Structure formats: structure tokens, C-alpha cells
XYZ file of C-alpha atoms in Angstrom:
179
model
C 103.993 92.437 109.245
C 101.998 91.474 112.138
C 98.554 92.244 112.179
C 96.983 94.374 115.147
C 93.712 95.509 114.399
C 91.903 96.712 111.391
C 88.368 98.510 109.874
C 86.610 97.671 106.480
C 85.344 100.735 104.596
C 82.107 101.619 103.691
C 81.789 100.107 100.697
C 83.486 97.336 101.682
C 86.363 97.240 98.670
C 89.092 98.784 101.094
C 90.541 97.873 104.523
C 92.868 100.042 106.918
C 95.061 98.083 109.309
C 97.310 98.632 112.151
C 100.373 96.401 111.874
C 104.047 96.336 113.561
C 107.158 94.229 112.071
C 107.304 91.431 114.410
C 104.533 89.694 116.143
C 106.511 90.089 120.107
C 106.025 93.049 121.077
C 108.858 93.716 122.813
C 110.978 93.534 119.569
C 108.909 96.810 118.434
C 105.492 98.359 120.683
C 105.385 100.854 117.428
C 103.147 100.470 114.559
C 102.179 101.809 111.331
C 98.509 102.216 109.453
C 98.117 100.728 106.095
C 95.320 100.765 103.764
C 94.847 98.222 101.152
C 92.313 97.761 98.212
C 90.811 93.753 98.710
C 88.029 94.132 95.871
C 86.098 96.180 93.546
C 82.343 96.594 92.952
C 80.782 96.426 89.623
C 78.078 98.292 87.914
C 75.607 95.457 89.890
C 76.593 96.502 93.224
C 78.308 92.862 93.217
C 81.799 92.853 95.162
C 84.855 90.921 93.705
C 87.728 90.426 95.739
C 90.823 90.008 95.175
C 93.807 87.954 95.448
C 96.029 89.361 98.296
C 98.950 87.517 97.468
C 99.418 90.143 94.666
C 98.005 93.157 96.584
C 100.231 96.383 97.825
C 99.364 98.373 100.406
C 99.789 101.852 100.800
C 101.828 103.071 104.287
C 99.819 105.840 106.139
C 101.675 106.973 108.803
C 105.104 106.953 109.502
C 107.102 106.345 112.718
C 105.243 108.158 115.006
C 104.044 105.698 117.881
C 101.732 102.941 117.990
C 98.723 103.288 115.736
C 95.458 101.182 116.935
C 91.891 100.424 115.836
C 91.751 101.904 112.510
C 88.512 102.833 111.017
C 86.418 105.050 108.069
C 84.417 107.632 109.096
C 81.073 106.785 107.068
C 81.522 108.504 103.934
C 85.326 106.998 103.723
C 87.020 110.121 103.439
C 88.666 109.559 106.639
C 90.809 107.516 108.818
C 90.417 107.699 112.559
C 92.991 106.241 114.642
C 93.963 105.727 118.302
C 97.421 106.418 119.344
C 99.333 108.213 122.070
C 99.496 112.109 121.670
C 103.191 112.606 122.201
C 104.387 109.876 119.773
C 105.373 107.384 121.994
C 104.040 104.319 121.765
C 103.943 103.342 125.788
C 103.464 106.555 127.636
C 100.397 108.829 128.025
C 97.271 108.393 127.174
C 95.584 107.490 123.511
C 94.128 110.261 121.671
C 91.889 109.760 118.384
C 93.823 111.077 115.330
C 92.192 111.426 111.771
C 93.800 111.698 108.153
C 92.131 112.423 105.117
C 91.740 108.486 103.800
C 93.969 108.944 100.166
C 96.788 110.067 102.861
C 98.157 113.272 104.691
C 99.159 114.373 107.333
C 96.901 113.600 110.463
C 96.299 115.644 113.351
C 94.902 115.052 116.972
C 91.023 115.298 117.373
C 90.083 117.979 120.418
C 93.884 118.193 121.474
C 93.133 119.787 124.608
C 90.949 116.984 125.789
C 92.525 114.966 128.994
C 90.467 111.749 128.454
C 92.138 108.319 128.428
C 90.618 107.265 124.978
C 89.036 103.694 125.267
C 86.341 103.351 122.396
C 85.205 105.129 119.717
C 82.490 105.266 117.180
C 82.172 107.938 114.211
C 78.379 109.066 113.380
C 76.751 109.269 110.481
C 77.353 112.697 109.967
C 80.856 112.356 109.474
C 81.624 115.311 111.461
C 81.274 113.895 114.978
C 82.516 111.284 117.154
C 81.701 109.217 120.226
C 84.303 108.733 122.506
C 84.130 106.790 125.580
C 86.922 107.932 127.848
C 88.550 107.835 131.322
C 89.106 110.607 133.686
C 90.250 110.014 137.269
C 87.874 107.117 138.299
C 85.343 107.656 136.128
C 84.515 106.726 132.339
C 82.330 108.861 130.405
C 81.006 109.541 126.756
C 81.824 112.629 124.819
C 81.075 114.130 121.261
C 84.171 115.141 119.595
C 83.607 117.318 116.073
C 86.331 116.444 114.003
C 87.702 119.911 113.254
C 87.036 120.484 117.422
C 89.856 121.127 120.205
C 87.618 119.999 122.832
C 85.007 117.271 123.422
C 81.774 117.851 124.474
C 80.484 115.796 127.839
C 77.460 113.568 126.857
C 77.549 112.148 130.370
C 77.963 113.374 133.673
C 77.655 110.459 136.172
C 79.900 108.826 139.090
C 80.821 105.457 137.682
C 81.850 103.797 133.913
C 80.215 104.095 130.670
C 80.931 101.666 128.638
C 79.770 99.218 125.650
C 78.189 102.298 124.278
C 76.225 102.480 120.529
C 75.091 104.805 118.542
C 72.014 105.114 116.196
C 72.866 105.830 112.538
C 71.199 109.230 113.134
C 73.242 109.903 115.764
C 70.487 111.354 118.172
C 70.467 108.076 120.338
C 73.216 106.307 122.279
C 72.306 103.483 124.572
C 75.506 102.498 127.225
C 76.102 100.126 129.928
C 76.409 101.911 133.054
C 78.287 100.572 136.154
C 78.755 102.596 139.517
């Protein structure tokens, strides 16, 4: 498999990836989430990691477009994903999907949201998300809850927000701003 992109979990033991069969993408624009154990910690909080010649990763999803920038939410029971709404892997825009992290079935975050998903960041609530997203000409920030069908504007301005981060509280979020 070809490697696309890929998020470490909290504690650092586990990794979700994005991969697709062949590195050209126009053999196959589709690919599939994986998540795969790389070490354990011990009862010192020390990390050992393993050989990944032997590891076996687990398949999350399955056929259904092409999965991108994989990532825990901050407790690790969830996987957040970008990928395009409708399942196919070059039309429409990318909407953030989540799956409970030891597998399921994952739905669309705030389905009736139009934005053309470009980042995202998860809060340390694990409940909310930052999104920073396209509409027309302009590129704002929103809070999505995770159980949500809409996002919630965070700006309002003419112009793109972008390069955005978010204290671990949440409360803050400082963004580059370009009109």
C-alpha cells in the first residue's frame, strides 16, 4: 500500500493511516483507513515500539471514496476523516467523517453543511471540531459538535481564514487572515 497521510494517537502506541494500492494515482484515486498498533507503554509510562515488519493492521473503511488526513479525537475514541460526501473519490466537496476508533460504521459530521472542508482540528473536549472551510470566495472557521448536522460560524469576514490553532481549552483560536 501506498501511504497518503496519517495521525498518531494520544498515547502515542497507535497510528491511523490513509493508504491506496498503488502509489500513481491514476491506477486508483480511492483509499482506505487503517489503524495499526506500533508500540505499547509499560507500567513506567515508557513506550516500546515495535517491529512493523511483523505488524497487521486493521482495515477501517471499506470502498467508499478516498479517505484523507486521519486523526484521534483526544481521548482516542474516535477517528475523524476527510473524504467526499457522496463516495466518490473526485467529485464534490470533502466532508469530515468520524468512526468510533475499535471500528464501525462512520457517518458524516453536520451533513447539511455546504463548506469545502480544508483543515481540521478536534478540541479537547472531544465533542467539537474546528473546521476551516470554503464557501463561494471566502474561507471561514466553524465549530462542528460531533453528533451536530450543522456547523456553527466562528467567523464572519470577507476574505480566507486559514493556518488556524486552537488552545487545548478550546476557548482561543488564533488564524491567519487574508482579504
Amino acid at each position: 500500500n501506498h501511504l497518503v497521510s496519517f495521525g498518531w494517537s494520544p498515547d502515542l502506541t497507535e497510528v491511523v493511516y490513509a493508504a491506496r494500492p498503488s502509489s500513481r494515482l491514476i491506477d486508483s484515486p480511492e483509499t482506505e483507513l487503517y489503524r495499526l498498533a506500533v508500540g505499547r507503554r509499560d507500567s513506567s509510562g515508557s513506550i516500546t515500539f515495535s517491529r512493523q515488519e511483523t505488524a497487521t493492521a486493521t482495515r477501517l473503511t471499506q470502498g467508499n471514496g478516498a479517505e484523507l488526513e486521519p486523526r484521534f479525537s483526544p481521548d482516542g475514541q474516535w477517528i475523524s476523516y476527510l473524504a467526499k460526501g457522496d463516495g466518490d473519490p473526485l467529485v464534490g466537496p470533502d466532508r469530515l467523517h468520524i468512526l468510533p476508533s475499535g471500528g464501525g460504521s462512520p457517518f458524516v459530521a453536520a451533513p447539511g453543511f455546504e463548506g469545502y472542508v480544508r483543515g481540521y482540528r478536534w478540541v479537547y473536549d472531544n465533542e467539537r471540531i474546528i473546521v476551516s472551510a470554503g464557501e463561494g470566495v471566502n474561507q471561514q472557521l466553524y465549530s462542528i459538535s460531533r453528533g451536530a448536522r450543522t456547523a456553527q460560524a466562528l467567523t464572519r469576514t470577507d476574505g480566507v481564514n486559514s493556518g488556524f490553532s486552537v488552545t487545548p481549552d478550546g476557548q482561543t483560536i488564533a488564524f491567519v487572515h487574508e482579504n
